[in-house]
Coordinates of C-alpha atoms and ligand atoms in Angstrom, one line a residue:
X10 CA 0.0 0.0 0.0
X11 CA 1.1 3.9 -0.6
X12 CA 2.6 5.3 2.6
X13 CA 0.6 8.0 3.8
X14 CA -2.8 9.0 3.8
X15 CA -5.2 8.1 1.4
X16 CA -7.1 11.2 -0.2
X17 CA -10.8 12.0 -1.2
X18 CA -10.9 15.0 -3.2
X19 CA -14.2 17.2 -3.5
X20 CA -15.2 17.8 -6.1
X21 CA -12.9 16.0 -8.5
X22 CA -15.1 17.5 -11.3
X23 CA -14.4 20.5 -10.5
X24 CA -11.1 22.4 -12.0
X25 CA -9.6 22.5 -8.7
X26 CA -10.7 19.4 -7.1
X27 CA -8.8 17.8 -10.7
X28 CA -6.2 19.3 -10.6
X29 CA -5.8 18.2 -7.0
X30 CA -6.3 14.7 -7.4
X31 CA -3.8 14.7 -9.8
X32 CA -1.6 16.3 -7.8
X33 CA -2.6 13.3 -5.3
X34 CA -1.7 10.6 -7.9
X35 CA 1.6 12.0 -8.7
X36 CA 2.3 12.4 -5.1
X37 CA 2.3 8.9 -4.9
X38 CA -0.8 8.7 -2.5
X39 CA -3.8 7.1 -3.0
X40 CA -6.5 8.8 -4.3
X41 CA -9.4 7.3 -2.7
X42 CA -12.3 6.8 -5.8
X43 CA -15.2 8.6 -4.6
X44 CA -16.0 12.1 -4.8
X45 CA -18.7 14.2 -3.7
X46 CA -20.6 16.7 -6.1
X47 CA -23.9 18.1 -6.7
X48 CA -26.9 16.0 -7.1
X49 CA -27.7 16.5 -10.3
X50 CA -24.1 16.0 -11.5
X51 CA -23.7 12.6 -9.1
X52 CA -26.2 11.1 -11.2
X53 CA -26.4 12.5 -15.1
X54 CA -22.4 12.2 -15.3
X55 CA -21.7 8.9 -12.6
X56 CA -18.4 9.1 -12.7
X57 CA -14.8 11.2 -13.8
X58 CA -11.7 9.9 -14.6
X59 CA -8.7 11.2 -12.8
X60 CA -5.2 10.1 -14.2
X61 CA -7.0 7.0 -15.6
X62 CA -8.7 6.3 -12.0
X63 CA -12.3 6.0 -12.5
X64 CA -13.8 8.0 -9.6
X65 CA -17.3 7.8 -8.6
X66 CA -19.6 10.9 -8.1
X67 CA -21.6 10.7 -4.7
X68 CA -24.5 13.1 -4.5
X69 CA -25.6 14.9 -1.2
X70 CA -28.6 12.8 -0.1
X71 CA -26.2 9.4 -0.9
X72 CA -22.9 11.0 0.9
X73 CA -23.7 9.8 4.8
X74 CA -24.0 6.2 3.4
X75 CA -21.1 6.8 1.2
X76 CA -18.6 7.9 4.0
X77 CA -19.0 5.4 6.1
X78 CA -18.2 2.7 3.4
X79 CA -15.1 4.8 2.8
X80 CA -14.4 5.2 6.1
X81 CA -13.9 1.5 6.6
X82 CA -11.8 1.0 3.3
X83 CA -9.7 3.6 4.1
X84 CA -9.2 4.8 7.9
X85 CA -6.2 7.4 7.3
X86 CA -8.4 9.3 5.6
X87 CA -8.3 13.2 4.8
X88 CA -10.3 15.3 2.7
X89 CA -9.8 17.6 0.5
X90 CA -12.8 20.1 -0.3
X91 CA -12.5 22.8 -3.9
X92 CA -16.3 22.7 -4.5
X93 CA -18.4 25.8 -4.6
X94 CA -19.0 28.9 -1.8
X95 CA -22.8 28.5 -1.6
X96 CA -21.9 25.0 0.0
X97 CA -18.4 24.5 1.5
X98 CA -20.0 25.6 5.4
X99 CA -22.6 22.5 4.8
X100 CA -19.4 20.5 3.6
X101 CA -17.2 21.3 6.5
X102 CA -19.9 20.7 9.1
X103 CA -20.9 17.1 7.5
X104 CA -16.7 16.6 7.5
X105 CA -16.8 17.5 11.2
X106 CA -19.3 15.5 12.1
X107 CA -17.8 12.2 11.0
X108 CA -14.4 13.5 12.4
X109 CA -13.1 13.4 9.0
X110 CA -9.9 16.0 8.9
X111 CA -10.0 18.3 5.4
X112 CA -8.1 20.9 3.8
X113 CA -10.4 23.4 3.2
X114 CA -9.2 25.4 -0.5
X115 CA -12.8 26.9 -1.1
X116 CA -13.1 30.8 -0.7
X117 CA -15.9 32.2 0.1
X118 CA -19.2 31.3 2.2
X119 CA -19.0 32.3 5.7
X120 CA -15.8 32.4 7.0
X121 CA -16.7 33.2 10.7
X122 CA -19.2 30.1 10.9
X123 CA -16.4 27.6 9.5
X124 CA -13.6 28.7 11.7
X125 CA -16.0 28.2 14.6
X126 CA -17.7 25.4 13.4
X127 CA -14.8 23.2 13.3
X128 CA -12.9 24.6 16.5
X129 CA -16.5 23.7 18.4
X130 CA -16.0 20.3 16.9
X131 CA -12.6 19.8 17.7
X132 CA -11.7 18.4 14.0
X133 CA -8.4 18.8 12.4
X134 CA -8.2 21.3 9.5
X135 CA -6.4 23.6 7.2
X136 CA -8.1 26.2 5.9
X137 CA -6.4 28.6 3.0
X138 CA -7.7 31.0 0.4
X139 CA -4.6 30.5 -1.0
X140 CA -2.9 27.2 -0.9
X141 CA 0.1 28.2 -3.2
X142 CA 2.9 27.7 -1.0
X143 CA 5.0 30.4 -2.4
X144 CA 2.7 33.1 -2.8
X145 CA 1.8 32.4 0.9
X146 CA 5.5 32.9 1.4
X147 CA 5.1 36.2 -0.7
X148 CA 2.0 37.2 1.3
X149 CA 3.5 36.4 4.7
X150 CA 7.0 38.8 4.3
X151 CA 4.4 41.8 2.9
X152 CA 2.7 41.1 6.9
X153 CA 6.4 40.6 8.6
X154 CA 7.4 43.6 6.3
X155 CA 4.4 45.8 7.6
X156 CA 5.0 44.7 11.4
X157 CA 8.8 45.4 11.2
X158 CA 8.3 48.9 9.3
X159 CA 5.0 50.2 10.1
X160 CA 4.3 53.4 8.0
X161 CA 7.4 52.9 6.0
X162 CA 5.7 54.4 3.0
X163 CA 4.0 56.7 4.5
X164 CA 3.0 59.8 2.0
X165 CA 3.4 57.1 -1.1
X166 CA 0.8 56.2 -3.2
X167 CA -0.7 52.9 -4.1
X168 CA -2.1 51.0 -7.3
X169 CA -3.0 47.8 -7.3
X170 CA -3.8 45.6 -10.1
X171 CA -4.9 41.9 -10.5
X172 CA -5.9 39.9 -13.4
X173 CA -7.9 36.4 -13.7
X174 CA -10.2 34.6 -15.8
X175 CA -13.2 37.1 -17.2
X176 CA -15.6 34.6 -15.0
X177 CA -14.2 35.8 -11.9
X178 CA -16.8 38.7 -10.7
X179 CA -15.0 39.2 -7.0
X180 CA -11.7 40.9 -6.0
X181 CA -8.7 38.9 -5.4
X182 CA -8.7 37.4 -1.9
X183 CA -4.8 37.6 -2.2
X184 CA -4.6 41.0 -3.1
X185 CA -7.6 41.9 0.0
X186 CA -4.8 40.2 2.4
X187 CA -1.8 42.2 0.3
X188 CA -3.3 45.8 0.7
X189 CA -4.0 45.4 4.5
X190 CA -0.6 44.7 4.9
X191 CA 0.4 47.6 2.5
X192 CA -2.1 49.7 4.6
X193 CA 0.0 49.1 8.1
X194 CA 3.0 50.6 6.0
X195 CA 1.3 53.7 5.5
X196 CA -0.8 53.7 2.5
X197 CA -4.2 54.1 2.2
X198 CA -6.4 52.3 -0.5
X199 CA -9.6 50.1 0.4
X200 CA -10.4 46.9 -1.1
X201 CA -13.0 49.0 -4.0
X202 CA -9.5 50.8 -5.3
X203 CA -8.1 47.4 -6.3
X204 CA -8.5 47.1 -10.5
X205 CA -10.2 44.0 -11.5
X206 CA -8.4 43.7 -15.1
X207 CA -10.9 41.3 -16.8
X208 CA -10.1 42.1 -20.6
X209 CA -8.0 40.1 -23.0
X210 CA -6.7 43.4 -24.4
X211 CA -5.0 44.6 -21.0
X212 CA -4.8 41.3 -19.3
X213 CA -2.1 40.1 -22.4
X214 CA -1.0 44.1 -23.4
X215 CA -0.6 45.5 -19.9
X216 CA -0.5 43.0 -17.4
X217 CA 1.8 40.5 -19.6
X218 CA -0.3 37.0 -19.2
X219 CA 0.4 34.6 -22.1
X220 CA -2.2 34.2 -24.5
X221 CA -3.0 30.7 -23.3
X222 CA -3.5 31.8 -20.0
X223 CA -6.0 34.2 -20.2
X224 CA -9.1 31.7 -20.0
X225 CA -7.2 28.4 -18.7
X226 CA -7.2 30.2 -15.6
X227 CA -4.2 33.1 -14.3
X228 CA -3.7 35.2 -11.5
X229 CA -1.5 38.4 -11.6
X230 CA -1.0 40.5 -9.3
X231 CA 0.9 44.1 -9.6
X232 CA 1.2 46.0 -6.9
X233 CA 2.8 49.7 -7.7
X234 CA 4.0 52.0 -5.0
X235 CA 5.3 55.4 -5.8
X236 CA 6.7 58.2 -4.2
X237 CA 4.8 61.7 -4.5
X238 CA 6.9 63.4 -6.9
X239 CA 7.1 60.3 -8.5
X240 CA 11.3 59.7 -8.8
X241 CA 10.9 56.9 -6.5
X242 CA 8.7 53.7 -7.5
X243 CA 8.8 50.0 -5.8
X244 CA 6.7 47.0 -7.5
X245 CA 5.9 43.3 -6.4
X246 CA 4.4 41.2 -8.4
X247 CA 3.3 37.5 -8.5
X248 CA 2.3 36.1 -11.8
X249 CA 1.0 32.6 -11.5
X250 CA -0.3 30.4 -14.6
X251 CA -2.8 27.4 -14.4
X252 CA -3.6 25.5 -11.2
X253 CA -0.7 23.2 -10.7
X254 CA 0.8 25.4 -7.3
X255 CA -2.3 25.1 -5.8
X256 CA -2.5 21.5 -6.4
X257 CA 0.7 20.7 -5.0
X258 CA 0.4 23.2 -2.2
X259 CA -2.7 21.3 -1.3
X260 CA -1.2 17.8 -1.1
X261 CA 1.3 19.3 0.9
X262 CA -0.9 21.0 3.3
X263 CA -2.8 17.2 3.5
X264 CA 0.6 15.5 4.3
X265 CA 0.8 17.8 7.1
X266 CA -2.4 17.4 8.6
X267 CA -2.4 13.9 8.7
X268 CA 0.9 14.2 10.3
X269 CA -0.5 16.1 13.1
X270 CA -3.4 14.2 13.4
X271 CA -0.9 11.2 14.1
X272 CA 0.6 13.4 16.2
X273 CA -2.1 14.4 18.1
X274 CA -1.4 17.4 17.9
X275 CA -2.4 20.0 20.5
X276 CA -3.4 22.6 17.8
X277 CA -6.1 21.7 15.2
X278 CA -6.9 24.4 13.0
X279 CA -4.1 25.8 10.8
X280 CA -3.5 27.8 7.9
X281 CA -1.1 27.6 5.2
X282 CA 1.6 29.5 7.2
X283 CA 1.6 27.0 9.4
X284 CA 2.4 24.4 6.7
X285 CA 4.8 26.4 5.5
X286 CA 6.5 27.2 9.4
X287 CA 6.7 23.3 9.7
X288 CA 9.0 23.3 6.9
X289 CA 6.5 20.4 5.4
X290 CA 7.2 21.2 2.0
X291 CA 8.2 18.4 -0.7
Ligands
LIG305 P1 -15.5 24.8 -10.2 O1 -16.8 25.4 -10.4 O2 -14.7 24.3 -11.4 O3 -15.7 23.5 -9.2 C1 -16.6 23.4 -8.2 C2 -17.2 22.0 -8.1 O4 -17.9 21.8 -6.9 C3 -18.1 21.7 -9.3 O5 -17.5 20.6 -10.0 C4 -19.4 21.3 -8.6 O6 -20.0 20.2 -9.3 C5 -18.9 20.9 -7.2 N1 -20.0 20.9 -6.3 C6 -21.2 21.5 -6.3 N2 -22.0 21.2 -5.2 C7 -21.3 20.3 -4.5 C8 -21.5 19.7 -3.3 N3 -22.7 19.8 -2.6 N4 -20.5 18.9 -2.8 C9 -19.4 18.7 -3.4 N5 -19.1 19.3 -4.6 C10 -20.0 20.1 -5.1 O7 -14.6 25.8 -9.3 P2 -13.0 25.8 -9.1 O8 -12.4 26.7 -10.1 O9 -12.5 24.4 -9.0 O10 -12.9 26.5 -7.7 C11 -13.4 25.9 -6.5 C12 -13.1 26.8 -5.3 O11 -11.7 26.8 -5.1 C13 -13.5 28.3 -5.5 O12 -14.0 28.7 -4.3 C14 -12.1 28.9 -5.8 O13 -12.1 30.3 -5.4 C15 -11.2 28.1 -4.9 N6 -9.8 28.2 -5.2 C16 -8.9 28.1 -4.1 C17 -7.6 28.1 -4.3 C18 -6.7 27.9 -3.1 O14 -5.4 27.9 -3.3 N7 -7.2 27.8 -1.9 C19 -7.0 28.1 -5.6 C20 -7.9 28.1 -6.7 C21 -9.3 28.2 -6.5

């Protein structure tokens, strides 16, 4: 058998939750062959292949019945969850409740209600908006940066500009976290300044994403600061292509929590700084 954990990924048809489970195959893990979705997909498509593993589509009214047979077949379990806003709060409490751990990737729904649902349940979790390892890294100095040299900029001005897929309707949670840390060095700018780039024309012309990027998923991020009279100008940027750091970030961050979980671990919620602080990177 594969050392480690074995892995259920939800949703595996989603772009994500595929490129996870692949990520989980080459990883050498076990990818365990059931997968939860939505109803209506669980039963017109049946089932999705994932690296030539055929992986069965459970439905939410068949899932309870489902997880305890998996359960059973696989008892170093730990789940993996990219499925959809509207439901990851009903996922993580049915995870919780059969004291299943999960790495939570979804963004969105209500974060306040899933943090406290799954310390109230005392399940083992990461939860990240952002499961890219090195962008976490990025993220993390831009927080260090603002605690060691609070207002360094003060009197600068700010621009920020990100770029992703024309589907994507919300602001970067990356570059939400980015500017608070920018604002703690002494420039102002609120999560409405932040430019949602979202046309072929500037995304390839201005913000420099390959043309084979622009739908296939990207996410660039340019943030500009400049002195008044404008002889002085710093940028950081992080360009990323495709889904493939998030993937691996993912198994990573499932490695680790079925680590602690062995451990017993003390703590039980973490974040992707934590993964990264363990040094539990392949
Ligand atoms: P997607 O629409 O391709 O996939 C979502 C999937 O969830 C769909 O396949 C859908 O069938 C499935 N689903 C619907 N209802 C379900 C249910 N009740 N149970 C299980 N699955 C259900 O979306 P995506 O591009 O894969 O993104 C998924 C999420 O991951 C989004 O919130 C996105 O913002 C987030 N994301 C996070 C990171 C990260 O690093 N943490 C990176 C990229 C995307």
């Amino acid at each position: 058998a594969a050392q480690g954990p074995a892995i259920m990924v939800n949703s595996c048809t989603g772009k994500m939750g595929h490129a996870t489970a692949e990520a989980v195959v080459r990883a050498g893990l076990t990818l365990v062959p059931y997968s939860l979705t939505g109803e209506s997909e669980a039963v017109a498509v049946g089932n999705v292949g994932v690296s030539g593993i055929p992986v069965e589509l459970v439905g939410p009214e068949k899932r309870q019945q489902a997880i305890e047979k998996i359960k059973s077949e696989y008892p170093d379990l730990v789940l993996i969850d990219y499925t959809l806003p509207s439901v990851l709060n009903g996922n993580a409490l049915f995870y919780c409740d059969n004291k299943l751990p999960f790495v939570m990737g979804t963004t969105g729904g209500d974060r306040d209600k899933l943090l406290a649902d799954v310390k109230a349940s005392g399940n083992y979790a990461v939860i990240a908006p952002n499961m890219g390892k090195q962008i976490v890294a990025f993220q993390t100095m831009m927080e260090l940066m603002a605690e060691q040299f609070p207002g360094c900029f003060t009197g600068y001005k700010l621009h920020v500009a990100e770029s992703h897929q024309r589907t994507k309707v919300d602001t970067s949670g990356t570059a939400k976290a980015v500017v608070k840390s920018l604002n703690k060095m002494g420039l102002p700018y609120t999560e409405e300044d932040i430019e949602k780039v979202r046309t072929v024309d500037e995304q390839v012309g201005r913000m420099g994403v390959p043309e084979q990027w622009v739908d296939a998923g990207h996410a660039f991020h340019t943030y500009t600061v400049t002195s008044p009279d404008g002889s002085v100008v710093l940028e950081f940027k992080h360009n990323v292509c495709g889904r493939e750091v998030y993937a691996e970030g993912t198994v990573d961050a499932a490695i680790f929590l079925h680590r602690q979980v062995k451990a017993g671990a003390e703590q039980r919620l973490y974040n992707m700084i934590d993964v990264l602080s363990a040094g539990a990177m392949r």
